[in-house]
Coordinates of C-alpha atoms in Angstrom, one line a residue:
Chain X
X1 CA -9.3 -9.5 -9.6
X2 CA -11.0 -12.3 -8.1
X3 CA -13.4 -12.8 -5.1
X4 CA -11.1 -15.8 -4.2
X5 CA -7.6 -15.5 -5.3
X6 CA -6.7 -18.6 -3.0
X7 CA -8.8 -21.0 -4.9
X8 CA -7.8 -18.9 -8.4
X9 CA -4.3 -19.8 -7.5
X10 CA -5.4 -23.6 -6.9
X11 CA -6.6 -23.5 -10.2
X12 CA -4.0 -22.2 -12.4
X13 CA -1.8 -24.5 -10.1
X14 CA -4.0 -27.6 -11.2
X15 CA -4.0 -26.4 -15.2
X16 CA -0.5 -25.8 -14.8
X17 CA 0.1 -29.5 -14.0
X18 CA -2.3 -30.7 -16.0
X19 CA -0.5 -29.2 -19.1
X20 CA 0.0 -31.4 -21.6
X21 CA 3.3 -29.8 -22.3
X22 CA 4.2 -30.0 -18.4
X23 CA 7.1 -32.1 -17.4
X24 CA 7.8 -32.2 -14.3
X25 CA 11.0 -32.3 -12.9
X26 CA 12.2 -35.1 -11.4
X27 CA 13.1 -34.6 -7.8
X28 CA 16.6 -35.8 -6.8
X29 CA 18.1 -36.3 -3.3
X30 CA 21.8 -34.4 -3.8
X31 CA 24.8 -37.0 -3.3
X32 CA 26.7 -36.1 -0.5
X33 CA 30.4 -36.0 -1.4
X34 CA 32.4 -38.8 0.3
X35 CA 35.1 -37.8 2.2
X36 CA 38.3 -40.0 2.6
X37 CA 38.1 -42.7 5.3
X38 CA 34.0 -41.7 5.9
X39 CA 32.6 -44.4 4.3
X40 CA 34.4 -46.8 6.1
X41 CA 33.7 -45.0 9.2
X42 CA 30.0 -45.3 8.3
X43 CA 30.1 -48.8 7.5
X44 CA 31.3 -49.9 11.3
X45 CA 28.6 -47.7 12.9
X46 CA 25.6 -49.5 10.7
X47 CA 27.6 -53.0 12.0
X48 CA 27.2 -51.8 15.3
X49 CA 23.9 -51.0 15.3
X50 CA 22.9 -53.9 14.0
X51 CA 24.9 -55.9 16.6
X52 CA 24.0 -53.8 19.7
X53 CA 20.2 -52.8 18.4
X54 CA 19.3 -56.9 19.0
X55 CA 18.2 -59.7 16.4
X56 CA 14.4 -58.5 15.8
X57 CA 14.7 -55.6 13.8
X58 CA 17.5 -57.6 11.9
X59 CA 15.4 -60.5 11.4
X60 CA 12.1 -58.4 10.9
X61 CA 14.1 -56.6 8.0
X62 CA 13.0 -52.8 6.7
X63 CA 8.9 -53.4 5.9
X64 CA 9.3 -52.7 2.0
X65 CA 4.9 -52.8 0.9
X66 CA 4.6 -52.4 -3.0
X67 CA 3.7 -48.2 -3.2
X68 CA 1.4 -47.6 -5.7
X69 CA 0.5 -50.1 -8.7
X70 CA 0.7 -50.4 -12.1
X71 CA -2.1 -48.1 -13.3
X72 CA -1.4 -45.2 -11.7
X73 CA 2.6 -45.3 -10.9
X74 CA 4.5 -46.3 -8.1
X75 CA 5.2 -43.6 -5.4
X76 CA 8.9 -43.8 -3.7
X77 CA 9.4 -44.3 -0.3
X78 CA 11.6 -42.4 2.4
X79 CA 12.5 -43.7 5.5
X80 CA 12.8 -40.1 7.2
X81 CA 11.0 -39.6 10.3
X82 CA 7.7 -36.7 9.9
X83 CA 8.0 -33.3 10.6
X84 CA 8.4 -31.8 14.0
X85 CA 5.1 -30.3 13.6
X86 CA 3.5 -33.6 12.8
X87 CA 5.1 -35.5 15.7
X88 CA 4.6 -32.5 18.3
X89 CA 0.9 -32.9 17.6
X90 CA -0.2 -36.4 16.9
X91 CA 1.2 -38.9 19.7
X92 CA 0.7 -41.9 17.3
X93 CA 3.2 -41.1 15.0
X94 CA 5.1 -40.8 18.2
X95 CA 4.6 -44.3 19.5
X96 CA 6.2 -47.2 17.5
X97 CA 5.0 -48.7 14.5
X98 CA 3.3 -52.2 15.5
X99 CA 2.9 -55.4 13.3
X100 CA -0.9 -54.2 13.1
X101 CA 0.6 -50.8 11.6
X102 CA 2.4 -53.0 8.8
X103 CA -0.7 -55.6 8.0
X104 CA -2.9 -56.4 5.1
X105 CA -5.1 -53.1 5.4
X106 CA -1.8 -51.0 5.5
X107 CA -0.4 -52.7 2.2
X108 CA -3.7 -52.3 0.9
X109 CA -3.9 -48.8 1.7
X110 CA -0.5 -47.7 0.2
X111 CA -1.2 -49.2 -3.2
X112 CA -3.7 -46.7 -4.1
X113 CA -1.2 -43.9 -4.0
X114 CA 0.6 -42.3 -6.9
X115 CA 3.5 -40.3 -7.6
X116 CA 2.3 -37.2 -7.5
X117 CA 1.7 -37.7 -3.9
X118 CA 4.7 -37.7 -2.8
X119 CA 7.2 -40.3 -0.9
X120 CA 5.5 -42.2 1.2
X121 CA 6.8 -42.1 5.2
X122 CA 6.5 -45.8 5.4
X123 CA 8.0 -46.3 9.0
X124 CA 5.5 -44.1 9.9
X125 CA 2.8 -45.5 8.3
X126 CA -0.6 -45.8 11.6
X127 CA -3.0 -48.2 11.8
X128 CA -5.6 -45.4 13.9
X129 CA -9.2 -47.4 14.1
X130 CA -11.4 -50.3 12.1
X131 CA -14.9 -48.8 12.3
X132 CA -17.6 -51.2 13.6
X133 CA -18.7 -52.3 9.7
X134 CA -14.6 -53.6 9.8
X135 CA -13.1 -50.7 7.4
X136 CA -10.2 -49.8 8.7
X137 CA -9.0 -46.2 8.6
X138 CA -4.9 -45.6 8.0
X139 CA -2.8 -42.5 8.4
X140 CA -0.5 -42.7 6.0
X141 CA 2.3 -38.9 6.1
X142 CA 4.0 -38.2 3.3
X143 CA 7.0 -36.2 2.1
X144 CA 5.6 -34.1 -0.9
X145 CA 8.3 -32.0 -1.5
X146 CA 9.2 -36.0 -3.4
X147 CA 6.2 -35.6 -5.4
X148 CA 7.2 -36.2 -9.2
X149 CA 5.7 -32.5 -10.1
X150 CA 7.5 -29.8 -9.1
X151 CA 3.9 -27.4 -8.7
X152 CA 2.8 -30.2 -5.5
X153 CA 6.3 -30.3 -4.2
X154 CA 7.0 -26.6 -3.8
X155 CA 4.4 -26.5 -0.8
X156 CA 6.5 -26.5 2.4
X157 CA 3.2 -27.7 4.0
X158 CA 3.8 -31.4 5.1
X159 CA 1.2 -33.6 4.1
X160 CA -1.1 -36.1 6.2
X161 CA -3.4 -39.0 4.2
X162 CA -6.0 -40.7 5.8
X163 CA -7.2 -44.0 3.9
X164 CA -10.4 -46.0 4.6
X165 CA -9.9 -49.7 3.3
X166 CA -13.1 -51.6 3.1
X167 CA -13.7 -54.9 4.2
X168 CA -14.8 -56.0 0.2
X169 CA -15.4 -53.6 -2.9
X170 CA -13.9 -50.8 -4.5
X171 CA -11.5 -48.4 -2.0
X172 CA -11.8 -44.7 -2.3
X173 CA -9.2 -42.9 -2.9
X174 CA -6.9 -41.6 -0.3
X175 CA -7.6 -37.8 0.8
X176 CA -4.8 -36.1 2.0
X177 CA -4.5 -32.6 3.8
X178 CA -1.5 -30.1 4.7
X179 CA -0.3 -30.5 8.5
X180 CA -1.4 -27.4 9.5
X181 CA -5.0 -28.0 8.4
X182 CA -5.3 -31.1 9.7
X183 CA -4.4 -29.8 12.9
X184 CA -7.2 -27.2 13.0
X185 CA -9.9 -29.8 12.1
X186 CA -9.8 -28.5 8.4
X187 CA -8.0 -31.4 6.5
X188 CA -8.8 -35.0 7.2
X189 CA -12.4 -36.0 7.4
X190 CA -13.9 -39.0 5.2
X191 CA -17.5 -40.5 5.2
X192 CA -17.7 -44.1 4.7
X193 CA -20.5 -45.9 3.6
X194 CA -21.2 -49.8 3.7
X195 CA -19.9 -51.9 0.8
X196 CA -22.7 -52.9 -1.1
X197 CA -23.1 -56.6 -0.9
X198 CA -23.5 -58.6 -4.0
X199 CA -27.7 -58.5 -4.5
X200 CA -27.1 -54.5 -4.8
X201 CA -24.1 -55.5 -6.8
X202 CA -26.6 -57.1 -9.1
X203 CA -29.4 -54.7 -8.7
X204 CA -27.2 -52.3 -9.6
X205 CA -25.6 -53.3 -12.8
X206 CA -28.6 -54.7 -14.7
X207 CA -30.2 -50.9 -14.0
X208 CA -26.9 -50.0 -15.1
X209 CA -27.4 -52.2 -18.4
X210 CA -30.8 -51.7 -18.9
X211 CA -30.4 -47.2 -18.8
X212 CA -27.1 -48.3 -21.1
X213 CA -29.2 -50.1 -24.0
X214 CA -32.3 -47.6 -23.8
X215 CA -29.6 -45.0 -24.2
X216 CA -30.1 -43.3 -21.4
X217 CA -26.8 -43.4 -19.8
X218 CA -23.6 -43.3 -21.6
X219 CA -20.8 -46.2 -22.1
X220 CA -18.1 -45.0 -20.6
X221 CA -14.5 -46.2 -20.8
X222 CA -12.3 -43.8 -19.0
X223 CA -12.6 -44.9 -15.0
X224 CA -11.7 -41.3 -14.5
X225 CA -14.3 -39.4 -17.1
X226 CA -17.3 -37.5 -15.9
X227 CA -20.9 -37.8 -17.9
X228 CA -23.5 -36.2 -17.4
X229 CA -26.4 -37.9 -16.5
X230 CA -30.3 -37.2 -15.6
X231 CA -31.3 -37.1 -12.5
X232 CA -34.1 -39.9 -12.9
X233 CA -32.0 -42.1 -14.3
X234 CA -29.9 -41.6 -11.4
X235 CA -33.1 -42.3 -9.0
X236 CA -33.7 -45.2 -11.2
X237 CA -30.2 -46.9 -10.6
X238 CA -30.1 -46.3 -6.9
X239 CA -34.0 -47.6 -6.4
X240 CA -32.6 -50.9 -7.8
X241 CA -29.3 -50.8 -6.1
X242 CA -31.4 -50.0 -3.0
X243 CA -34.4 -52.4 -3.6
X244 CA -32.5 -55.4 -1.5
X245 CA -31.5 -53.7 1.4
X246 CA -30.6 -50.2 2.6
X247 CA -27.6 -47.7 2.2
X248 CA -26.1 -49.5 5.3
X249 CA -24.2 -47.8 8.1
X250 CA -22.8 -44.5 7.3
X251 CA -19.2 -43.3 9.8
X252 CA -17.4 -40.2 9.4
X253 CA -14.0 -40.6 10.6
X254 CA -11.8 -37.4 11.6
X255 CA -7.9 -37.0 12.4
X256 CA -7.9 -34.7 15.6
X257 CA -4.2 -33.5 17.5
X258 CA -3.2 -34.4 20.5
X259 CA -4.8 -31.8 22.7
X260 CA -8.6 -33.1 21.5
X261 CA -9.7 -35.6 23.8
X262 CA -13.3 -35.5 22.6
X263 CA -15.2 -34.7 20.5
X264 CA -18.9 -33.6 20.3
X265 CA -21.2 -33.7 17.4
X266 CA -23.0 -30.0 17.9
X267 CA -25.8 -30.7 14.6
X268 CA -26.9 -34.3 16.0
X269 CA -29.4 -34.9 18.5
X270 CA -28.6 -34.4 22.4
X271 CA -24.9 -33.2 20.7
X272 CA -23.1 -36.6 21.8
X273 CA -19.6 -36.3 23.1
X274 CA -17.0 -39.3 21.3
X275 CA -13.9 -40.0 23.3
X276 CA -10.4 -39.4 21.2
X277 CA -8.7 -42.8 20.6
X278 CA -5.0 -42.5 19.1
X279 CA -5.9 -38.8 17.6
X280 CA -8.9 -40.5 15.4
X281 CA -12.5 -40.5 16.2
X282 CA -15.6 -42.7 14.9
X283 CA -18.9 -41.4 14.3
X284 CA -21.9 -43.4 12.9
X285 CA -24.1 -41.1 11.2
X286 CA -27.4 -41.0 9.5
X287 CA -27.5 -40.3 6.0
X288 CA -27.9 -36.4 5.7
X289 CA -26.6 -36.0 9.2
X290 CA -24.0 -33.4 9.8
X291 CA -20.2 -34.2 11.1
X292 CA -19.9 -30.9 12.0
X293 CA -17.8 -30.9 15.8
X294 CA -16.4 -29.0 18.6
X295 CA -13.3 -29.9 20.3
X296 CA -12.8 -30.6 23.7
X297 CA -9.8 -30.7 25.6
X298 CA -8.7 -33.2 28.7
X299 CA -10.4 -30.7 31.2
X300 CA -14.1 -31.1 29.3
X301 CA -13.6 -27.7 28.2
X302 CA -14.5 -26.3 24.5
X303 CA -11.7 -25.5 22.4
X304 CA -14.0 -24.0 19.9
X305 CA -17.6 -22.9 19.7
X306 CA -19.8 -25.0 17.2
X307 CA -19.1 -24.2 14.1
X308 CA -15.9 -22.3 14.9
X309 CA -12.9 -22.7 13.3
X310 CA -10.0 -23.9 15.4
X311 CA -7.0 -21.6 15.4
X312 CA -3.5 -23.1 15.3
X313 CA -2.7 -21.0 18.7
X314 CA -5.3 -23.0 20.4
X315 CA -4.2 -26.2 19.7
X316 CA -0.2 -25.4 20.1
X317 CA 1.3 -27.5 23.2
Chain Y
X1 CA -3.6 -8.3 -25.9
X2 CA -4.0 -9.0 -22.2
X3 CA -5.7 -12.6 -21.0
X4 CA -8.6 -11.2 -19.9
X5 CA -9.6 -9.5 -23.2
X6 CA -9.9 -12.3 -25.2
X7 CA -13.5 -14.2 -25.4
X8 CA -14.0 -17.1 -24.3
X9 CA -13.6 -19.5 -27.2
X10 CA -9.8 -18.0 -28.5
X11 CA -9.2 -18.5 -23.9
X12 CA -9.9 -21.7 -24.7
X13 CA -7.7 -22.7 -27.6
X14 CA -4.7 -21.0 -25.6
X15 CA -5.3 -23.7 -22.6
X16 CA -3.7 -26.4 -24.4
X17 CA -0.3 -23.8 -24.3
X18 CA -1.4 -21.0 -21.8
X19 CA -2.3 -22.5 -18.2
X20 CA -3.3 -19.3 -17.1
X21 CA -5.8 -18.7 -19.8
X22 CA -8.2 -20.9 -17.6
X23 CA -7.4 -18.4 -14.6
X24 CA -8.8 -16.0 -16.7
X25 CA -11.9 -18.1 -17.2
X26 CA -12.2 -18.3 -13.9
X27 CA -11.7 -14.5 -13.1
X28 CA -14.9 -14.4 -15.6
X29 CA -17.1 -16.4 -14.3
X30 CA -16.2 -16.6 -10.7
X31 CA -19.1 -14.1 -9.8
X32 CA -21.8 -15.8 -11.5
X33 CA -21.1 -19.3 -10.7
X34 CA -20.6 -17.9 -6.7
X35 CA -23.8 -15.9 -7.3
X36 CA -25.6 -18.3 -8.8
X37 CA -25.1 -21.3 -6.3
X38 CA -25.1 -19.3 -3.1
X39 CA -28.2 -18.0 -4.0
X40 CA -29.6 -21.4 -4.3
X41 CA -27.6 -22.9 -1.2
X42 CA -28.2 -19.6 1.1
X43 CA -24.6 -21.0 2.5
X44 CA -21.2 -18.7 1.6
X45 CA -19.6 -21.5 2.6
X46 CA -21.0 -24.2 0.3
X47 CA -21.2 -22.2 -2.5
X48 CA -17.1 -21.8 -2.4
X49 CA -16.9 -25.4 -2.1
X50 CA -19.2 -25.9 -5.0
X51 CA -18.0 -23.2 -6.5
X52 CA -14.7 -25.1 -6.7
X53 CA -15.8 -28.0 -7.5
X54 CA -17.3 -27.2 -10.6
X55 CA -14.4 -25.1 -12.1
X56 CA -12.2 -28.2 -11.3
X57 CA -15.0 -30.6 -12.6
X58 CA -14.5 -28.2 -15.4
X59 CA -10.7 -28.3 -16.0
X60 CA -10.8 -31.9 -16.1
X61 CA -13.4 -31.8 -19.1
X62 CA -11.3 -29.6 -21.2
X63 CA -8.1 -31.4 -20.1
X64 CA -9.6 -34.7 -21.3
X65 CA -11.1 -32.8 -25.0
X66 CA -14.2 -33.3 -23.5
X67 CA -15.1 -29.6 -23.1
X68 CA -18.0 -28.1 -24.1
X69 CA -19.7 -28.4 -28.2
X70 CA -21.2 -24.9 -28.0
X71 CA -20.2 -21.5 -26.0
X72 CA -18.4 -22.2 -22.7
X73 CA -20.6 -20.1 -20.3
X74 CA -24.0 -22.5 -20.8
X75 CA -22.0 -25.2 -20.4
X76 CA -19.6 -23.8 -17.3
X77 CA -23.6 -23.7 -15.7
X78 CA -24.4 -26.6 -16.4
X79 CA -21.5 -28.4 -14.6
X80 CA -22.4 -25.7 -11.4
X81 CA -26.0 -27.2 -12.2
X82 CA -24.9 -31.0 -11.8
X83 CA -23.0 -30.2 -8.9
X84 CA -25.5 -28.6 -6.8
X85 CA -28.0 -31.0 -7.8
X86 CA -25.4 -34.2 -6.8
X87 CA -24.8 -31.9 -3.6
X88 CA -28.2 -32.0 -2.7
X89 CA -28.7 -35.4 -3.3
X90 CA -25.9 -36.0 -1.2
X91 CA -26.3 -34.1 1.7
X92 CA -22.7 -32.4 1.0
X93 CA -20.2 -31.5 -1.8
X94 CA -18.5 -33.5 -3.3
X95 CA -14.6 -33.4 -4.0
X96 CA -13.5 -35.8 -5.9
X97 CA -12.3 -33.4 -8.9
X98 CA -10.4 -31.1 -6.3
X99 CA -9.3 -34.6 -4.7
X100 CA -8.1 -35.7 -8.4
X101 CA -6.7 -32.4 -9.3
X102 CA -4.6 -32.6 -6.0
X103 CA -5.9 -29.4 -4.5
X104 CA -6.4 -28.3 -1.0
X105 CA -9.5 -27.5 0.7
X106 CA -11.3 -23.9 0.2
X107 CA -10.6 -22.3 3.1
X108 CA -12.7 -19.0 3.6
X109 CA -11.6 -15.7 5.6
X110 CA -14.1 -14.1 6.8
X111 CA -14.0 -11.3 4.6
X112 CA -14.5 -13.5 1.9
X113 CA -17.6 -15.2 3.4
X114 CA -19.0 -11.6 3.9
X115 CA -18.4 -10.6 0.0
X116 CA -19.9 -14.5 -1.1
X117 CA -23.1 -13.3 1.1
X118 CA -23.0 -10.2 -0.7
X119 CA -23.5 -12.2 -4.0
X120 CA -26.9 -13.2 -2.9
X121 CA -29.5 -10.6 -4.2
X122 CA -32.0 -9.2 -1.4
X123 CA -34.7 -11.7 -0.4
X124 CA -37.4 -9.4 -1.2
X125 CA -36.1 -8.3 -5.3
X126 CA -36.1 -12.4 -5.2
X127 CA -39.6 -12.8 -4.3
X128 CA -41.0 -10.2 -6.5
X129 CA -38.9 -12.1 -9.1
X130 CA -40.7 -15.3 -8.6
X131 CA -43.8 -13.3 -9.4
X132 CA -42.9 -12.5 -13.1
X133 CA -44.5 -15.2 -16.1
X134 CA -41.7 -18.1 -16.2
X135 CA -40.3 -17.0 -19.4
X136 CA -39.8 -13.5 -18.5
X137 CA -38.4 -14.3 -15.0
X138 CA -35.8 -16.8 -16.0
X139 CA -34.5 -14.5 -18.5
X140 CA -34.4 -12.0 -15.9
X141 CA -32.4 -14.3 -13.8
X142 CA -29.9 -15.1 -15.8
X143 CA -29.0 -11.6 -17.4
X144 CA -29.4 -9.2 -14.0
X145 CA -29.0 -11.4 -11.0
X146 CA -26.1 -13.9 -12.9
X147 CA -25.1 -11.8 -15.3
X148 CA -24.4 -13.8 -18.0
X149 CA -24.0 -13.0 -21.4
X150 CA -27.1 -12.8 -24.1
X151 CA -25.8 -15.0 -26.5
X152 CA -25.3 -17.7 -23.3
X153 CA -28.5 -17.5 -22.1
X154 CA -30.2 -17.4 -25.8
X155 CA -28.5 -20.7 -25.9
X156 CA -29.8 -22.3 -22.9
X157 CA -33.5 -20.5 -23.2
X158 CA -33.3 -21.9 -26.8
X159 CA -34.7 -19.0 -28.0
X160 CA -32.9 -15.6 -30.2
X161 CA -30.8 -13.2 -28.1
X162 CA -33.6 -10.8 -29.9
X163 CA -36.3 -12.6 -28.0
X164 CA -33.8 -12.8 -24.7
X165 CA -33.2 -9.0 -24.6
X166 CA -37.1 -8.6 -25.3
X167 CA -38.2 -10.7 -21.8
X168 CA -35.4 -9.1 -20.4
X169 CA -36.7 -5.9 -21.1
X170 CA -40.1 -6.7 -20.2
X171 CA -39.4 -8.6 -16.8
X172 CA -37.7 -5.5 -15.6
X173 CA -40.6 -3.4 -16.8
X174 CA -42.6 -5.6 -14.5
X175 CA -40.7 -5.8 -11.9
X176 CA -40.7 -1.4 -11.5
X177 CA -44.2 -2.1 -11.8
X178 CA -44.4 -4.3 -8.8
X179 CA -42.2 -2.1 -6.9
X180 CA -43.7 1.0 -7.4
X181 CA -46.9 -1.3 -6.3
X182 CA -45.6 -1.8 -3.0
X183 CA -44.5 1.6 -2.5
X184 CA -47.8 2.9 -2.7

C-alpha cells in the first residue's frame, strides 16, 4: 500500500491515458428524439427571441474564436452556462461577458488549449486583470466531462483555467484546477515572469549554440522532451541570457471566490494586504519570494491563519 | 504472479500493455524518493510535490522510449535529483510534467504530512552520518536511510555491489562506534 494513494491513483490515471493502446472514447451529446409538431414549436420561439431580444446580439452574432490549433487539436466548444458551484462563487462569471472578455488576448488564450481539456465555456470566457508588465491573465471554465478521453472526463469536478498571455514571446501553457480547489485557494496560481526582450533573446541562443557544438547540451527535437542537463551549463546559459539586463518583474496572480476581498502576503515583508478585483489578485514579487496568503473577508477579518488551508465551509455563501 | 512481485525491468516491459505496472513502480519506490527528498527539503509538503513531479517527469520518459539505459531505480534518482536541484534553483517546484500529464494538484491530509515527516531520519543519526569517510557515508545513505537496492547503488557509486555491501558494513560499524561514544 502506498503512503499517497491519491497521487498513486493520479498516476495510474496518467499511464492509463498515456497508453499507447488507449483510445478514448469519443464523447457524444445524446439526440433528443423529436417529437411531432416540436420542432416547429421550437423554431418560432428562437424567431422570437431574436425579434424581441433587440438587433445587437443579432448583429454581434455567437463569438466563435478558433479553440485550439493545429499542433495540438482543436477543443469543442459548448455554449452551456458553468456550474452552480462556479457561478455561486465567482461574481464575474456572473456578470456579462464584455467586448474586452472576447478580444485579441482571449483568442489568444483559447488557442493554446487541446482536446483533452475539455469544451471550452466560451460565453463565459473572463477577461480578470492585465498585470502592470501588460500580460493579461484570462479565466477560461471548461466542461471536461467533453474531454476527448474518457479517464479526464469521468471527474464530476468542474474545471477552471487561468491563462496568462504575454505581451510578446512564447505563452505558457494554461493551468487549470477543479472548482472545488480553486475555491479553497488550492487550484489557480501562476507566476509570470517578464518576456525576455530580444538582446536576452540573443544572449540566449548563441550560449544555447555554443554548449550545443561543445556538446554540452543536447539537440533536441521534441518541443515536449525532457534532457538532462548539468547544472553549469545551465548557470552558463542564464549568465548570458542575463548579461543584458535582469530577470524583470516577477507577479503571481491567484483566482480567489467571491467572499475574499483581500488578500495578504503573510511570507513578505510588513505582510501587505492586496485588494480583490473581479475574484483575481496581482502580486509583484521578488524572485524567491513566497505567494503564500491569507484570506480576508469584507469585514477585514482572517478567513484562514497563514499557511492554513481554507475549508470549503468557510468560504460557502 | 502479482504486479508487485515482478522486478523492475519485466514492470517495465509490461507498461507498454499494463498501465498499472507503473503503479507498482510507484508503490516501490514511493518511500525512497519521499525519504530521499524530504530529507533534503526538511518540507512534507515539497517533497510530495516533488515527489510527484518526478514520477510524472518519469512516466513521460518511458512513454516517449526515452526511459532509462541501465536499472530503473539509479535512474528513477536521478530524475528526483534534477528536480530538487531545478526546485532549488527555482525557488519552487515545478509542474509542468503533472501540468502535461493533466493531473491535479497533491493535496496532503494531515495524516499524510505526519507519515512524509516520519520519512525523515532523526537529526542527530544524520549528523553522526555526516561524520563517516565520504565513501562509507554515501553508501550508508543510500542502502539504510533510502533503502535502495545493492545492485542500484553499485551502479551509481560505480563500484561492485561486493565493495557496496563492504562500506556498508563498515559505515554501520562506525556509526555503533560513534554512538556508543556518546553514550559514554
Amino acid at each position: 500500500m502506498s503512503l499517497l494513494p491519491g497521487l498513486e491513483a493520479q498516476l495510474l490515471d496518467a499511464a492509463t491515458r498515456t497508453d499507447p493502446a488507449y483510445r478514448p472514447v469519443q464523447i457524444r451529446r445524446r439526440s433528443r428524439l423529436r417529437r411531432p409538431g416540436h420542432g416547429r414549436a421550437g423554431l418560432y420561439s428562437v424567431i422570437g427571441l431574436l425579434v424581441f431580444s433587440g438587433g445587437a446580439y443579432a448583429s454581434r452574432g455567437l463569438w466563435q474564436p478558433v479553440l485550439g490549433n493545429d499542433a495540438t487539436g482543436h477543443p469543442t466548444a459548448t455554449h452551456d452556462a458553468p456550474p452552480n458551484r462556479q457561478l455561486t462563487h465567482l461574481s464575474v462569471l456572473r456578470r456579462p461577458q464584455t467586448d474586452a472578455d472576447r478580444g485579441i488576448a482571449s483568442s489568444a488564450a483559447l488557442k493554446a488549449f487541446r482536446p483533452q481539456d475539455g469544451a471550452i465555456r466560451t460565453a463565459a470566457v473572463r477577461q480578470l486583470a492585465t498585470l502592470p508588465n501588460g500580460a493579461i491573465a484570462v479565466l477560461v471554465p471548461v466542461d471536461q466531462r467533453r474531454a476527448n478521453d474518457t479517464a479526464y472526463a469521468r471527474r464530476d469536478d468542474a474545471k477552471l483555467c487561468l491563462a496568462v498571455v504575454p505581451t510578446r514571446g512564447p505563452m505558457d501553457p494554461p493551468i487549470c484546477g477543479p472548482t472545488s480547489q480553486v475555491l479553497v485557494g488550492e487550484g489557480l496560481s501562476v507566476d509570470v515572469w517578464n518576456p525576455l526582450t530580444e538582446q536576452q533573446e540573443r544572449g540566449r541562443a548563441a550560449a544555447i549554440r555554443k554548449a550545443q557544438r561543445a556538446g554540452r547540451l543536447p539537440v533536441v527535437t521534441d518541443p515536449d522532451a525532457s534532457v538532462r542537463v548539468d547544472d553549469d551549463v545551465v548557470a552558463e546559459i542564464e549568465a548570458a541570457t542575463y548579461a543584458t539586463g535582469g530577470r524583470g518583474d516577477r507577479f503571481v496572480v491567484n483566482v480567489v471566490p467571491d467572499i475574499v476581498r483581500a488578500v495578504r502576503f503573510f511570507d513578505l515583508p510588513g505582510k501587505p494586504e492586496v485588494p480583490v478585483r473581479g475574484n483575481v489578485v496581482v502580486r509583484q514579487l521578488e524572485a524567491g519570494q513566497s505567494g503564500a496568503t491569507s484570506w480576508l473577508d469584507a469585514k477585514g477579518r482572517v478567513l484562514n491563519a497563514d499557511g492554513v488551508r481554507v475549508t470549503p465551509s468557510q468560504i460557502a455563501p | 504472479m502479482d504486479l508487485d512481485d515482478k522486478d523492475d525491468d519485466a514492470l517495465l516491459r509490461l507498461l507498454a500493455s499494463r498501465p498499472d505496472a507503473f503503479a507498482a513502480l510507484y508503490r516501490r519506490y514511493e518511500r525512497p524518493i519521499l525519504g530521499y527528498l524530504v530529507r533534503r527539503t526538511r518540507r512534507a509538503d515539497l517533497a510530495a510535490d516533488l515527489t510527484a513531479e518526478t514520477f510524472a517527469g518519469a512516466l513521460e520518459a518511458l512513454r516517449r522510449d526515452a526511459g532509462p539505459s541501465g536499472p530503473f531505480g539509479p535512474w528513477l534518482f536521478g530524475v528526483a535529483r534534477n528536480k530538487l536541484t531545478d526546485s532549488l534553483r527555482r525557488g519552487y517546484a515545478e509542474d509542468g510534467a503533472r501540468r502535461r500529464l493533466m493531473m491535479d494538484p497533491v493535496l496532503l491530509s494531515p495524516g499524510e504530512l505526519s507519515a512524509i515527516d516520519r520519512l525523515a531520519e532523526d537529526a542527530h543519526v544524520h549528523e553522526l552520518v555526516a561524520t563517516l569517510p565520504p565513501e562509507q557515508r554515501d553508501a550508508v545513505v543510500a542502502r539504510i536511510i533510502d533503502e535502495r537496492e545493492y545492485a542500484e547503488i553499485a551502479e551509481t557509486l560505480k563500484c561492485s555491489e561486493l565493495v557496496v555491501r563492504k562500506r556498508v558494513s563498515r559505515g554501520l560499524a562506525g556509526l555503533r562506534v560513534r554512538l556508543e561514544g556518546n553514550a559514554s
